[in-house]
CSV table of C-alpha atoms and ligand atoms in Angstrom, one decimal:
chain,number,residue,atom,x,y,z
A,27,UNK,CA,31.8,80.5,-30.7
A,28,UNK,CA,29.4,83.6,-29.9
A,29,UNK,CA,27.5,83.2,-27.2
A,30,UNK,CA,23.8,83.0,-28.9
A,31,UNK,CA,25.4,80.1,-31.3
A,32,UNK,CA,26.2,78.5,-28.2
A,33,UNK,CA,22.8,78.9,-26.4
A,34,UNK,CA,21.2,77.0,-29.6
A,35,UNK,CA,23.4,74.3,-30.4
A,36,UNK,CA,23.1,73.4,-26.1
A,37,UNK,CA,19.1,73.8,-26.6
A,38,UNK,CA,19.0,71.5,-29.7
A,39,UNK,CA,21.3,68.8,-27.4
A,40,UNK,CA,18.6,68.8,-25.3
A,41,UNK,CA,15.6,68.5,-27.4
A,42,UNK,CA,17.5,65.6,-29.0
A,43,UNK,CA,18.0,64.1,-25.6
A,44,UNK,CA,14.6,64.9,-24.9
A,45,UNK,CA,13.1,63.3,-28.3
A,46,UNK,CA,15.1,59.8,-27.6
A,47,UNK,CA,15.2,59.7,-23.7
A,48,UNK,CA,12.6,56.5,-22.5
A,49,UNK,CA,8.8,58.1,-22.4
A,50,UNK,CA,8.1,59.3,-18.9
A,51,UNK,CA,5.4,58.0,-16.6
A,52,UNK,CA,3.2,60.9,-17.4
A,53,UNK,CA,2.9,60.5,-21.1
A,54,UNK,CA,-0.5,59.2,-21.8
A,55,UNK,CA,-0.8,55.4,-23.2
A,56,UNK,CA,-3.7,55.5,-26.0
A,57,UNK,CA,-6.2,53.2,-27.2
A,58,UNK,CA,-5.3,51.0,-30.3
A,59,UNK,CA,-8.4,49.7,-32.9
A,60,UNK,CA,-7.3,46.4,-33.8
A,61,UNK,CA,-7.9,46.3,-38.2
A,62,UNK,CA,-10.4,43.3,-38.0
A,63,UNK,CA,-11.0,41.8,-41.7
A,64,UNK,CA,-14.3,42.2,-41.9
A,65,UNK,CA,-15.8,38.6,-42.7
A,66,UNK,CA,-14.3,37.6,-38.9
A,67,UNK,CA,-16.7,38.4,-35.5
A,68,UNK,CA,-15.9,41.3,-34.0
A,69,UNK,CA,-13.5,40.6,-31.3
A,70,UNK,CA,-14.3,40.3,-27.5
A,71,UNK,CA,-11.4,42.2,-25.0
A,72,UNK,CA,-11.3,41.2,-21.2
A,73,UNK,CA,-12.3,44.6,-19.9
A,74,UNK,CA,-9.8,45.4,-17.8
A,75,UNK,CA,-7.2,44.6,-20.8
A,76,UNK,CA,-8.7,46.5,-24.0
A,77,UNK,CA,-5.5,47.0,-25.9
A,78,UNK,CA,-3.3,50.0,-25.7
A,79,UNK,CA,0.1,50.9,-27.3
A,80,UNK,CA,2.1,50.6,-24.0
A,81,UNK,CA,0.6,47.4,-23.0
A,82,UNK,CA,1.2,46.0,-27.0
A,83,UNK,CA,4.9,47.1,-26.5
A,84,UNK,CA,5.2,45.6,-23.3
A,85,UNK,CA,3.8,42.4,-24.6
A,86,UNK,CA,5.7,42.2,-27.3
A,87,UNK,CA,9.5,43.1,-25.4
A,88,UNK,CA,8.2,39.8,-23.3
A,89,UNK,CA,7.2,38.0,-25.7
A,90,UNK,CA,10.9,37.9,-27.2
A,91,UNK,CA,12.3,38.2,-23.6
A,92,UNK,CA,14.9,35.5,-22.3
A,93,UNK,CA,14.5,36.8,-18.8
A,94,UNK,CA,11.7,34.6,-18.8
A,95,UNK,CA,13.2,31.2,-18.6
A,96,UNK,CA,15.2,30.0,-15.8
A,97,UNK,CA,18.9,30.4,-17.5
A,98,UNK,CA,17.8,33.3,-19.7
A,99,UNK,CA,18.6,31.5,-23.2
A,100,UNK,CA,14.9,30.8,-24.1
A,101,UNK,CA,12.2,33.4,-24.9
A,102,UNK,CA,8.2,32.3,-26.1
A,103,UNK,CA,9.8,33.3,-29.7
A,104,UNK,CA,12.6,30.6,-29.4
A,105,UNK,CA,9.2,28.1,-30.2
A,106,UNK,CA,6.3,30.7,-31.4
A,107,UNK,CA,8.9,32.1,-35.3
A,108,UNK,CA,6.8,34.9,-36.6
A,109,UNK,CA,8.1,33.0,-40.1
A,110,UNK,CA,7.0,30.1,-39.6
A,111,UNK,CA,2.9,31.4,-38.0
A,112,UNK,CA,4.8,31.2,-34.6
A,113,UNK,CA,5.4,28.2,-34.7
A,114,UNK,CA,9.4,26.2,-34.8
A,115,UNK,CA,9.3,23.8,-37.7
A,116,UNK,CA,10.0,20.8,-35.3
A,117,UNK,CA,8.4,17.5,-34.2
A,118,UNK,CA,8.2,18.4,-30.6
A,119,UNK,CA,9.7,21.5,-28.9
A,120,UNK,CA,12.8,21.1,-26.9
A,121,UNK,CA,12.8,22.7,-23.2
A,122,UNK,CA,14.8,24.1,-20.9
A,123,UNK,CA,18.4,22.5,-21.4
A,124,UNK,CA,17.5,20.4,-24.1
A,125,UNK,CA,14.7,18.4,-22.3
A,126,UNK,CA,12.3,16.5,-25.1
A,127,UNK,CA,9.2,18.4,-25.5
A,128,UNK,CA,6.1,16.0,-26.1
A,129,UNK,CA,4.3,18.4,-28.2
A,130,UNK,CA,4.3,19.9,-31.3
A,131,UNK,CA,4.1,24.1,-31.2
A,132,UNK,CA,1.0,25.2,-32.6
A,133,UNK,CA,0.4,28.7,-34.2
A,134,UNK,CA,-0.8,31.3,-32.4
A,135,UNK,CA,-2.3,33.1,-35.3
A,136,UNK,CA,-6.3,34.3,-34.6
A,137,UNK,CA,-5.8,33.2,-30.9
A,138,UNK,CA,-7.6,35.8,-29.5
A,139,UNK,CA,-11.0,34.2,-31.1
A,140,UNK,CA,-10.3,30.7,-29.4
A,141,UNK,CA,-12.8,29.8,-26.4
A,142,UNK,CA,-10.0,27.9,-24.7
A,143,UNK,CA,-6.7,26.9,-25.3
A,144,UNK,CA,-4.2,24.2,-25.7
A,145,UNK,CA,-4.8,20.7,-27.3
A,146,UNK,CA,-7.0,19.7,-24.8
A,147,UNK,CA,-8.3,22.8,-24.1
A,148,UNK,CA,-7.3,22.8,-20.7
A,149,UNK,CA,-6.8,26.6,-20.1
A,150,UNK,CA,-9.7,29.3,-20.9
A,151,UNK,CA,-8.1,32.3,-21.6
A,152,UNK,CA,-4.6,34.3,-23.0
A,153,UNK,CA,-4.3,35.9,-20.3
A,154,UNK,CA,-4.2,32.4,-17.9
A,155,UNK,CA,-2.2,30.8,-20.7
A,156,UNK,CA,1.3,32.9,-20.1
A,157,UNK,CA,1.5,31.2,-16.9
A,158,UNK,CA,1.5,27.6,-18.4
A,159,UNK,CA,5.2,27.7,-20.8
A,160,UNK,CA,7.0,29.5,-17.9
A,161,UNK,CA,5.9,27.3,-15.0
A,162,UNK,CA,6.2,24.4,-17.3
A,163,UNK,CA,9.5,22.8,-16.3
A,164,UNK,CA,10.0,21.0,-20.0
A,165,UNK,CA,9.2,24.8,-21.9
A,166,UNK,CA,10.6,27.6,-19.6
A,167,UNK,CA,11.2,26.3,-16.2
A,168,UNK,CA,11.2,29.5,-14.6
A,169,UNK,CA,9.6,30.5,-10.8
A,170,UNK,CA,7.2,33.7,-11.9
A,171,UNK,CA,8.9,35.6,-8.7
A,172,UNK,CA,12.2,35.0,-10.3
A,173,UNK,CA,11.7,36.6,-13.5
A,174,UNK,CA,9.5,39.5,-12.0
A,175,UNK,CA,12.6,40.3,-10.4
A,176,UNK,CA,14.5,40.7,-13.3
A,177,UNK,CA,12.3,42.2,-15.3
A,178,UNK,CA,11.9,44.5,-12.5
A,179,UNK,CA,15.6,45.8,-13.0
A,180,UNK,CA,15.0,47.3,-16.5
A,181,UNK,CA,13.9,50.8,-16.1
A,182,UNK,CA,12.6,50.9,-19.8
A,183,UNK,CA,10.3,47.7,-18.6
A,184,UNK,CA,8.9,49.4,-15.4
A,185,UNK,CA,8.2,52.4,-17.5
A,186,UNK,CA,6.4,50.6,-20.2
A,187,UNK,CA,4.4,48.7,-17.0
A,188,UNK,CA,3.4,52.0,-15.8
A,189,UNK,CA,2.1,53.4,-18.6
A,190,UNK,CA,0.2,50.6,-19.7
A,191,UNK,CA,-1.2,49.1,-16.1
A,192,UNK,CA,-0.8,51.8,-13.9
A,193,UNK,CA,1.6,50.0,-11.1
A,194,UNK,CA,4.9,51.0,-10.3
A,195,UNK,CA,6.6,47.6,-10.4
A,196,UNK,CA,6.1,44.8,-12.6
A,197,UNK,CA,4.3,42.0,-11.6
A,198,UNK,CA,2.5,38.8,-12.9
A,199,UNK,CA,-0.7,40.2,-13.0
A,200,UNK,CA,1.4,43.1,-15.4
A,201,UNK,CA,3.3,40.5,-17.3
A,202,UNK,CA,0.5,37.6,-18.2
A,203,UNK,CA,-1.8,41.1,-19.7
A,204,UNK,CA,0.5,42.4,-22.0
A,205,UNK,CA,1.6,38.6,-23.5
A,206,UNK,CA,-2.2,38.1,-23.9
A,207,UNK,CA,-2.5,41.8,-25.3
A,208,UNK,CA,0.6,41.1,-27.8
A,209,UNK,CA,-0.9,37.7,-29.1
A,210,UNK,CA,-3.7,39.0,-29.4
A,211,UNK,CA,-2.9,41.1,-32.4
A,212,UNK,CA,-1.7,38.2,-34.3
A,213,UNK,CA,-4.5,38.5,-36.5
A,214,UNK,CA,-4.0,36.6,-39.9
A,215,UNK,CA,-6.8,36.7,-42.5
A,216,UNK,CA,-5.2,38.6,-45.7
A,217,UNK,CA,-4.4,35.0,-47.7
A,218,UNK,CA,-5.3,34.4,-50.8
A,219,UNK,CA,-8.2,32.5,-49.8
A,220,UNK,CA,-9.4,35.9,-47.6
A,221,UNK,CA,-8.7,38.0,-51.0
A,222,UNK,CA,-10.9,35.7,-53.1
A,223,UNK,CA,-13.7,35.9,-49.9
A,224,UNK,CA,-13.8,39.8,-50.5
A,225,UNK,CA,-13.6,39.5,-54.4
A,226,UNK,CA,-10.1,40.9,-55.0
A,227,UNK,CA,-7.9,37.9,-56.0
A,228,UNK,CA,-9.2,34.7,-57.8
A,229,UNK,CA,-8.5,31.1,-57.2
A,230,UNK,CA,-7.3,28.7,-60.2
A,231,UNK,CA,-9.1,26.0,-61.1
A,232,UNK,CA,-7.0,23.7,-59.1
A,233,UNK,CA,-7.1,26.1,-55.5
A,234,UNK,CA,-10.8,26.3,-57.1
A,235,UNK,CA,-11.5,22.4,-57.0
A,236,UNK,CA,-10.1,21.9,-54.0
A,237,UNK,CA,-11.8,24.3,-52.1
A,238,UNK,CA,-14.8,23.0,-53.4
A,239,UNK,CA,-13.7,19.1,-52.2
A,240,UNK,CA,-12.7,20.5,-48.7
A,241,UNK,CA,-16.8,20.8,-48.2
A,242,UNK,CA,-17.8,17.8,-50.2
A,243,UNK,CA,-15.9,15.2,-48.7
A,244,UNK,CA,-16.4,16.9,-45.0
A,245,UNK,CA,-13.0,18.2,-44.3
A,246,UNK,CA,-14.9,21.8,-43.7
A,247,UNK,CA,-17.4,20.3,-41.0
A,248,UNK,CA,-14.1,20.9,-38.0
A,249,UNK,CA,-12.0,22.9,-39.8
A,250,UNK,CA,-14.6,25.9,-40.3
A,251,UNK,CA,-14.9,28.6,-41.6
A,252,UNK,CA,-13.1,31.6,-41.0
A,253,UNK,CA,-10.6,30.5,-38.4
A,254,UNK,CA,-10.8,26.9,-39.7
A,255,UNK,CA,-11.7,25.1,-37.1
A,256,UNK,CA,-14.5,24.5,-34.7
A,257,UNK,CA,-12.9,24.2,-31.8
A,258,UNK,CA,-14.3,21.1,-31.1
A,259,UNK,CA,-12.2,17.5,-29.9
A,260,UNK,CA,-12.1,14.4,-32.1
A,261,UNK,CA,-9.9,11.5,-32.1
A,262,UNK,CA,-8.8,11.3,-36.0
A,263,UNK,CA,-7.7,8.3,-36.1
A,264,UNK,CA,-4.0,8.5,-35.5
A,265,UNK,CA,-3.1,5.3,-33.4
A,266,UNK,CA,-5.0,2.7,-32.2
A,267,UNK,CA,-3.9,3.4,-28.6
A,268,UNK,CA,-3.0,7.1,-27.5
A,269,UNK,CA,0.4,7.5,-25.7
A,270,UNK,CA,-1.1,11.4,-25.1
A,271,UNK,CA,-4.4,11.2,-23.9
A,272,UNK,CA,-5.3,14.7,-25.1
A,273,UNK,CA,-8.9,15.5,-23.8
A,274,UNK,CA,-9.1,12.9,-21.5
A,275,UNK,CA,-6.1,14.6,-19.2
A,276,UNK,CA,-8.7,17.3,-18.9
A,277,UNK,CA,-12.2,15.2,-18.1
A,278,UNK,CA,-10.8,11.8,-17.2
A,279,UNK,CA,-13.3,10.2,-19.5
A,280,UNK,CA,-11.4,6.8,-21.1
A,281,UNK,CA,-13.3,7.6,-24.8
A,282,UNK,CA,-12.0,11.1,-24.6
A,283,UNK,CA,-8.3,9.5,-25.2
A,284,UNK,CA,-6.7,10.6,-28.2
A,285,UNK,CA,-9.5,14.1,-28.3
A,286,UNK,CA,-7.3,16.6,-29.9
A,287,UNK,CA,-8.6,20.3,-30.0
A,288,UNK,CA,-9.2,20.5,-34.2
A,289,UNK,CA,-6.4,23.1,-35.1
A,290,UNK,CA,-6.7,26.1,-37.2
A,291,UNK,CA,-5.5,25.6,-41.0
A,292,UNK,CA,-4.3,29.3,-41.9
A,293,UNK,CA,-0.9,29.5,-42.8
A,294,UNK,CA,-1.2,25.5,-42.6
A,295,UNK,CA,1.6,25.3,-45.3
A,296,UNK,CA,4.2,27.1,-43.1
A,297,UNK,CA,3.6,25.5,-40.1
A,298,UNK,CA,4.5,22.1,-40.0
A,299,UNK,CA,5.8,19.3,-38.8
A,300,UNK,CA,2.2,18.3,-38.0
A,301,UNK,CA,-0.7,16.9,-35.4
A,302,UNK,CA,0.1,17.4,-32.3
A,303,UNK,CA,2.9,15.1,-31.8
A,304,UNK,CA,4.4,16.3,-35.1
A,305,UNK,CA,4.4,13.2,-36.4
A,306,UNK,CA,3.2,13.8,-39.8
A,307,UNK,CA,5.9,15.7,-42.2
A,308,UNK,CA,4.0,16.8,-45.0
A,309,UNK,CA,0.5,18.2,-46.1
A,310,UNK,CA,0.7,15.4,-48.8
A,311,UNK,CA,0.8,12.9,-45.6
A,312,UNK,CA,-1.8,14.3,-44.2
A,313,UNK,CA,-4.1,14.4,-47.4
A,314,UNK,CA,-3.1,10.6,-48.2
A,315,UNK,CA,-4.0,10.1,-44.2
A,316,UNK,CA,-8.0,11.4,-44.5
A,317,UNK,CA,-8.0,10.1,-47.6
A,318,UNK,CA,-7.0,6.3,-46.6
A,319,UNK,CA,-9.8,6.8,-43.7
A,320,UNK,CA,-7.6,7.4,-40.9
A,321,UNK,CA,-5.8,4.1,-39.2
A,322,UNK,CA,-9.2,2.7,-37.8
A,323,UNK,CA,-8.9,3.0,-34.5
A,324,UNK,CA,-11.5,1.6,-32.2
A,325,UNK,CA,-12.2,5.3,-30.6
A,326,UNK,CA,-11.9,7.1,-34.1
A,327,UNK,CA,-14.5,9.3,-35.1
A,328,UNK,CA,-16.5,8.4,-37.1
A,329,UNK,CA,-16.5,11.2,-39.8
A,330,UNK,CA,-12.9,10.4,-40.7
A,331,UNK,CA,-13.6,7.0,-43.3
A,332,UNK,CA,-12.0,6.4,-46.9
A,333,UNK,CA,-12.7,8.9,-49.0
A,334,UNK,CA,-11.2,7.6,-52.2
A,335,UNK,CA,-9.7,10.8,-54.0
A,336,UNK,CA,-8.1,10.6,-56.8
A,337,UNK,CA,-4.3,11.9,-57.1
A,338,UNK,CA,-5.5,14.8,-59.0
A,339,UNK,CA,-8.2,15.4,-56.3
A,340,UNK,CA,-5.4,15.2,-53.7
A,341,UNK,CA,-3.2,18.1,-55.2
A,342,UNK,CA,-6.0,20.0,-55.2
A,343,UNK,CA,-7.0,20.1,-52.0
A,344,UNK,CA,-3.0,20.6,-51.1
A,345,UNK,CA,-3.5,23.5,-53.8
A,346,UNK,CA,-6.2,25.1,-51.4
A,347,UNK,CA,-4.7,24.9,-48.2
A,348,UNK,CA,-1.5,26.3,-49.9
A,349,UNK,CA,-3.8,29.9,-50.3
A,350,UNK,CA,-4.4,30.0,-46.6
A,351,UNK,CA,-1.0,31.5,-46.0
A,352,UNK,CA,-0.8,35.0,-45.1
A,353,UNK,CA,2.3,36.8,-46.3
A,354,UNK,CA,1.8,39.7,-44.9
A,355,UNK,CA,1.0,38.5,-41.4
A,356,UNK,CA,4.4,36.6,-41.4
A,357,UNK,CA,6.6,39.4,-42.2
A,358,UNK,CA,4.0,42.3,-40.3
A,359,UNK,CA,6.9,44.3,-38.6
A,360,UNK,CA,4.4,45.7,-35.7
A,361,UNK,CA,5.5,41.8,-34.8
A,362,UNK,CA,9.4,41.9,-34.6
A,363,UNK,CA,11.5,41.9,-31.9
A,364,UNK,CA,11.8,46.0,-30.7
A,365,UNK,CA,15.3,46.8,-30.3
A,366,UNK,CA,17.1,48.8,-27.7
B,27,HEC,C1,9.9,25.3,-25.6
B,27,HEC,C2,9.0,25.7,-26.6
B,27,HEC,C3,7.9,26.7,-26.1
B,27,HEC,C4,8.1,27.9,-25.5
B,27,HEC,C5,9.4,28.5,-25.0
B,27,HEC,C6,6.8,28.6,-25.4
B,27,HEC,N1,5.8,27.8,-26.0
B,27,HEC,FE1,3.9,28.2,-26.2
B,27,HEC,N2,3.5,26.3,-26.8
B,27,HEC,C7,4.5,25.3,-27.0
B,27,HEC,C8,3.9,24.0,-27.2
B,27,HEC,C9,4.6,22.7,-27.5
B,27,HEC,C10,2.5,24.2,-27.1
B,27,HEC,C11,1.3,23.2,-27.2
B,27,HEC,C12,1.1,22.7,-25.8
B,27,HEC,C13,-0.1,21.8,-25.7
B,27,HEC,O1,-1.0,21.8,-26.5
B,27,HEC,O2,-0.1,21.1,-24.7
B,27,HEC,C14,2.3,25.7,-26.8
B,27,HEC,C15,1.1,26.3,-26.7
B,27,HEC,C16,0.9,27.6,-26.6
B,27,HEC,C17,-0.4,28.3,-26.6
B,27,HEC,C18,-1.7,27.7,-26.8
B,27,HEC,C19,-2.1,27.7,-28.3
B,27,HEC,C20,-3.4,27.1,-28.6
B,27,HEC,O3,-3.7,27.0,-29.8
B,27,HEC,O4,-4.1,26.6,-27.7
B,27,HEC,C21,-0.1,29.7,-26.4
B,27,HEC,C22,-1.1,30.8,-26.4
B,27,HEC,C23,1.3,29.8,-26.2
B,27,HEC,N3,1.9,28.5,-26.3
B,27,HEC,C24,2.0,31.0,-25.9
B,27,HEC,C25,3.3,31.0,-25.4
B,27,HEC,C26,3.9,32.2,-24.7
B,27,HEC,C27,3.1,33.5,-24.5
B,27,HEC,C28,5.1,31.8,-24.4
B,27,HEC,C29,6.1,32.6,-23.6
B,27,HEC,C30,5.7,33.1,-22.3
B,27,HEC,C31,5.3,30.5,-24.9
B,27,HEC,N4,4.2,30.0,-25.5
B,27,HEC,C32,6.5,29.8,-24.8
B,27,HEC,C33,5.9,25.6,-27.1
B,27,HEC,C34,6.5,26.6,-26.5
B,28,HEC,C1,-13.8,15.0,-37.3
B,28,HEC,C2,-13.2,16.3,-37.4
B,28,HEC,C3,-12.2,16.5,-38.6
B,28,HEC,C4,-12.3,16.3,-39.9
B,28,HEC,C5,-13.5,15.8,-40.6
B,28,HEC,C6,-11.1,16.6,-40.5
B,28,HEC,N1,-10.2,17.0,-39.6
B,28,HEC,FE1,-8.3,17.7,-39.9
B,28,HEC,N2,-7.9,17.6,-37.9
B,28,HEC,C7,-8.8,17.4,-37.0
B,28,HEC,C8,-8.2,17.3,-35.7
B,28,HEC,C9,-8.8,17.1,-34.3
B,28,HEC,C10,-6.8,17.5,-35.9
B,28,HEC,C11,-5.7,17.4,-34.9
B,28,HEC,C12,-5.3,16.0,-34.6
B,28,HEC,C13,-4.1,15.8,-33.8
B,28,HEC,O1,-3.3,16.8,-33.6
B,28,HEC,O2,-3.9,14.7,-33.3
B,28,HEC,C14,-6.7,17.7,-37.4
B,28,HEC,C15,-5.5,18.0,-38.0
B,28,HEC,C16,-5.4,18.3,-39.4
B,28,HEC,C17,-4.2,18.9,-40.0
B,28,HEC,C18,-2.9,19.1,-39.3
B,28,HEC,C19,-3.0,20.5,-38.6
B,28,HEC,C20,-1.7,20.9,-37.8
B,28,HEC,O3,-1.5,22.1,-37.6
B,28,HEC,O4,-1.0,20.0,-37.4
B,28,HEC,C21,-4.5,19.1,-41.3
B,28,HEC,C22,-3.6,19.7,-42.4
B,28,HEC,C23,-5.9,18.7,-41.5
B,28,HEC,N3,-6.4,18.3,-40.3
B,28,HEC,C24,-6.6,18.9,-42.7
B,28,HEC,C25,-7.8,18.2,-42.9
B,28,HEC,C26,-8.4,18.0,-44.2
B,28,HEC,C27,-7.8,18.4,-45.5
B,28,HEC,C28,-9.6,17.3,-44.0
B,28,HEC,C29,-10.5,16.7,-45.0
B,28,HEC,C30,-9.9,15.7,-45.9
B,28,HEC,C31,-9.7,17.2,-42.5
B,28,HEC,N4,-8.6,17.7,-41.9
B,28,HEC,C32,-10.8,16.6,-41.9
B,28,HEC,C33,-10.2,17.3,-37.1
B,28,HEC,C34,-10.8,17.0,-38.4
């Protein structure tokens, strides 16, 4: 081979080694502008975790990381299926080595606009909330210090932690601000019902009529508008007596029992089993549920009473809450898992 030939081929070796090698610790992590639709509020960042593109990759590589759970089989995906909203199709959840979860796994679609979270809104913020599945010995099981070690091993990982938070090792200050910084680009509002909000797609006269009985008979007073819920906590009527004492677990006030937090309904057709035991299979259970007035339990609230709808009436609602689903936000590939 003649020597310049040579010289080239070894200099394109190394740019190629160069182009694929990890990022180094000096390449600068940039801003990212979250595409907000533009009928939500404007979203609120903690300051010290605006979103970046090293602290969304590190989020998401945790996000889908087994290191997190105490035998390394279970990451938050294992419960939180992009498919499915993030959430598993099951009743309740199974934990760590098969342990029965109690509760079923809500979506985590639109998270980052919730004042609180869980079903009794027992934890204020995304960033607290990473702590709760891998402490919580039926979820994850795992001891933080544990899985900071691990993680710590990947030399990808502490590069990604540098970049994005500026410390040389990972830690759970590091790890609980990207997973709150992933989830909270799960944005979903391009459905149907978003594309007929911003007059580009229209609703049949079914999706039409339904939407229009999802106001009249009060559905849309907690499930509001645009996130579809209020956040608020009302006992629906489920069972006379609670075996989950939702809100009251948080203020240990007896007519709180059986408070759930009012769930979001985007992407409701994807994401059941549902309530928050996952005791209810279908939306046409549910619908026949509101519709029958709830069970009439001594605590329930008031605003859920017979509202004598028609079967027509009932496929229509069903029809509505079908155009809540967001295709694209199910298959959005800034989601996936990253390889290698
Ligand atoms: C074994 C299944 C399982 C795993 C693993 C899991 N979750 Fe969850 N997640 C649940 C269930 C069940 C709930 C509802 C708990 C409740 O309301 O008490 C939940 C609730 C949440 C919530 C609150 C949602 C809301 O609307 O208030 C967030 C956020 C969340 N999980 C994120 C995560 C993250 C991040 C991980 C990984 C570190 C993770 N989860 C791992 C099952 C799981
Ligand atoms: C008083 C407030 C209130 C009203 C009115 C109300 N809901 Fe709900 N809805 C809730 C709460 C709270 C839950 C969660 C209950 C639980 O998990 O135990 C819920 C759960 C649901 C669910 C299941 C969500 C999931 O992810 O599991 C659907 C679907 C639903 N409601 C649709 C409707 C429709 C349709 C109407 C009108 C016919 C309606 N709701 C009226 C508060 C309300």
């Amino acid at each position: 081979m003649p020597r310049r030939l040579w010289w080239s081929s070894f200099l394109f070796v190394l740019g190629v080694i160069g182009c694929t090698s990890p990022p180094t610790t000096t390449k600068q992590d940039r801003p990212v502008h979250f595409r907000i639709p533009s009928h939500f509020p404007p979203m609120v960042h903690p300051t010290d975790n605006e979103p970046t593109e090293a602290r969304l990759e590190f989020g998401r590589r945790l996000f889908y990381h087994t290191a997190l759970s105490q035998n390394e089989t279970t990451s938050c995906a294992s419960c939180h299926v992009q498919s499915a909203a993030f959430t598993d199709g099951r009743v309740t959840s199974p934990g760590l080595n098969g342990h029965a979860g109690v509760r079923n796994t809500p979506t985590l679609a639109n998270l980052a606009w919730s004042p609180y979270l869980m079903s009794e809104g027992g934890v204020p913020s995304l960033e607290l909330q990473a702590l709760a599945p891998l402490h919580e010995p039926l979820e994850m099981g795992m001891n933080m210090m544990i899985a900071v070690d691990r993680l710590n091993q990947d030399a990808y990982l502490r590069t990604l932690n540098q970049r994005a938070y500026g410390r040389d090792s990972i830690d759970p200050f590091t790890i609980t601000r990207a997973l709150a910084c992933f989830q909270r680009s799960l944005i979903s509002g391009d459905s149907k019902f978003d594309q007929y909000k911003m007059g580009a797609a229209e609703l049949t006269s079914k999706e039409a009529k339904g939407l229009a009985l999802f106001s009249e008979v009060g559905c849309a007073n907690c499930h509001r508008e645009p996130f579809f819920t209020d956040y608020g906590f009302y006992n629906i009527g489920l069972y006379s007596v609670s075996t989950d004492p939702g809100l009251e677990r948080k203020t240990h006030i007896k007519s709180d029992s059986g408070k759930f937090k009012t769930p979001t309904l985007r992407n409701i057709a994807v994401t059941g089993p549902y309530m928050h035991d996952g005791s209810m299979s279908s939306l046409e259970e549910v619908i026949a549920f509101y519709n029958a007035g709830g069970t009439g339990a001594r605590l329930q609230d008031e605003r859920i009473r017979a509202l004598h709808l028609s079967a027509e009436d009932e496929e229509a609602l069903i029809a509505f809450l079908e155009t809540l689903t967001d295709w694209n936000f199910l298959q959005n590939q800034q989601f996936t898992p990253l390889s290698e």
